[in-house]
GROMACS .gro file of C-alpha atoms in nm:
model
  102
    1MET     CA    1  -0.023   0.018  -0.007
    2SER     CA    2   0.276   0.248   0.074
    3TYR     CA    3   0.416   0.217  -0.315
    4LEU     CA    4   0.079   0.314  -0.408
    5PHE     CA    5   0.073   0.607  -0.196
    6LEU     CA    6   0.419   0.699  -0.282
    7THR     CA    7   0.353   0.682  -0.673
    8SER     CA    8   0.009   0.833  -0.660
    9GLY     CA    9   0.159   1.135  -0.434
   10LEU     CA   10   0.456   1.179  -0.675
   11ALA     CA   11   0.247   1.165  -0.982
   12PHE     CA   12   0.005   1.400  -0.845
   13MET     CA   13   0.277   1.660  -0.761
   14ALA     CA   14   0.444   1.632  -1.090
   15LEU     CA   15   0.109   1.676  -1.259
   16LEU     CA   16   0.037   2.009  -1.016
   17LEU     CA   17   0.369   2.153  -1.101
   18LEU     CA   18   0.349   2.103  -1.486
   19ASN     CA   19   0.027   2.246  -1.448
   20VAL     CA   20   0.148   2.543  -1.327
   21ILE     CA   21   0.438   2.567  -1.552
   22CYS     CA   22   0.199   2.522  -1.855
   23ASP     CA   23  -0.080   2.726  -1.731
   24TYR     CA   24   0.047   3.027  -1.512
   25PHE     CA   25   0.396   3.097  -1.707
   26ARG     CA   26   0.277   3.000  -2.045
   27CYS     CA   27   0.577   2.767  -2.121
   28VAL     CA   28   0.369   2.571  -2.380
   29LYS     CA   29   0.669   2.544  -2.637
   30SER     CA   30   0.937   2.408  -2.393
   31THR     CA   31   0.675   2.131  -2.249
   32ARG     CA   32   0.559   2.041  -2.581
   33PHE     CA   33   0.784   1.733  -2.593
   34LEU     CA   34   0.573   1.596  -2.295
   35VAL     CA   35   0.233   1.690  -2.442
   36MET     CA   36   0.257   1.549  -2.799
   37PRO     CA   37   0.347   1.171  -2.668
   38GLY     CA   38   0.041   1.245  -2.422
   39GLN     CA   39  -0.193   1.302  -2.717
   40ASN     CA   40  -0.065   0.949  -2.860
   41PRO     CA   41  -0.019   0.723  -2.590
   42MET     CA   42  -0.041   0.384  -2.759
   43MET     CA   43   0.202   0.499  -2.991
   44ALA     CA   44   0.433   0.608  -2.695
   45TYR     CA   45   0.377   0.258  -2.520
   46VAL     CA   46   0.483   0.029  -2.808
   47VAL     CA   47   0.690   0.240  -3.043
   48GLY     CA   48   0.992   0.142  -2.836
   49ASP     CA   49   0.943  -0.239  -2.861
   50LEU     CA   50   0.793  -0.253  -3.203
   51LEU     CA   51   0.985   0.008  -3.392
   52ILE     CA   52   1.294   0.113  -3.236
   53MET     CA   53   1.439  -0.206  -3.096
   54PRO     CA   54   1.397  -0.377  -3.464
   55VAL     CA   55   1.514  -0.100  -3.637
   56ILE     CA   56   1.831  -0.098  -3.386
   57ASN     CA   57   1.855  -0.466  -3.494
   58LEU     CA   58   1.867  -0.462  -3.849
   59LEU     CA   59   2.108  -0.197  -3.820
   60GLY     CA   60   2.378  -0.428  -3.613
   61ILE     CA   61   2.347  -0.151  -3.318
   62ALA     CA   62   2.194  -0.398  -3.072
   63SER     CA   63   2.505  -0.571  -3.002
   64LEU     CA   64   2.653  -0.231  -2.862
   65LEU     CA   65   2.363  -0.190  -2.625
   66VAL     CA   66   2.552  -0.434  -2.400
   67TYR     CA   67   2.811  -0.178  -2.319
   68PHE     CA   68   2.547  -0.007  -2.115
   69ASN     CA   69   2.514  -0.294  -1.888
   70GLU     CA   70   2.821  -0.218  -1.707
   71ASN     CA   71   2.698  -0.036  -1.427
   72ALA     CA   72   2.380   0.151  -1.297
   73TRP     CA   73   2.479   0.490  -1.445
   74MET     CA   74   2.536   0.344  -1.796
   75GLY     CA   75   2.182   0.124  -1.746
   76PHE     CA   76   2.018   0.492  -1.677
   77LEU     CA   77   2.174   0.641  -1.997
   78ARG     CA   78   2.042   0.363  -2.207
   79GLY     CA   79   1.708   0.425  -2.068
   80VAL     CA   80   1.725   0.813  -2.141
   81VAL     CA   81   1.851   0.719  -2.500
   82LEU     CA   82   1.581   0.478  -2.585
   83THR     CA   83   1.322   0.674  -2.417
   84ALA     CA   84   1.421   1.012  -2.599
   85LEU     CA   85   1.408   0.806  -2.918
   86SER     CA   86   1.050   0.711  -2.839
   87VAL     CA   87   0.955   1.046  -2.764
   88LEU     CA   88   1.102   1.164  -3.091
   89VAL     CA   89   0.929   0.889  -3.294
   90THR     CA   90   0.588   0.947  -3.121
   91MET     CA   91   0.595   1.322  -3.189
   92PHE     CA   92   0.657   1.235  -3.538
   93PHE     CA   93   0.374   1.020  -3.561
   94THR     CA   94   0.160   1.312  -3.351
   95ARG     CA   95   0.263   1.579  -3.582
   96ILE     CA   96   0.155   1.370  -3.878
   97LYS     CA   97  -0.163   1.313  -3.714
   98CYS     CA   98  -0.120   0.935  -3.714
   99PHE     CA   99  -0.291   0.827  -3.424
  100TRP     CA  100  -0.284   0.474  -3.289
  101ARG     CA  101  -0.635   0.430  -3.082
  102THR     CA  102  -0.786   0.117  -2.931
   0.00000   0.00000   0.00000
């Protein structure tokens, strides 16, 4: 139960902070990278496994991802890189109005 309350509290505080930044300070352009994947969540969920990883395997780069398993910071960097690629691809599909609905 503590995990539920901790994560819901952190999510609420992040939502509150982003709401203040977007609405009060009018920083719409700087937060667009968060808004666009949120408009196309199904694409954001699956683009990593169904598009990015197969392309990485076809290019032969997948064998280089093993180097990111050395320590925790390199694993964190791998997560940041793959998440950034997923966000960019999702932003592209959102921009061309290709939405994945259920």
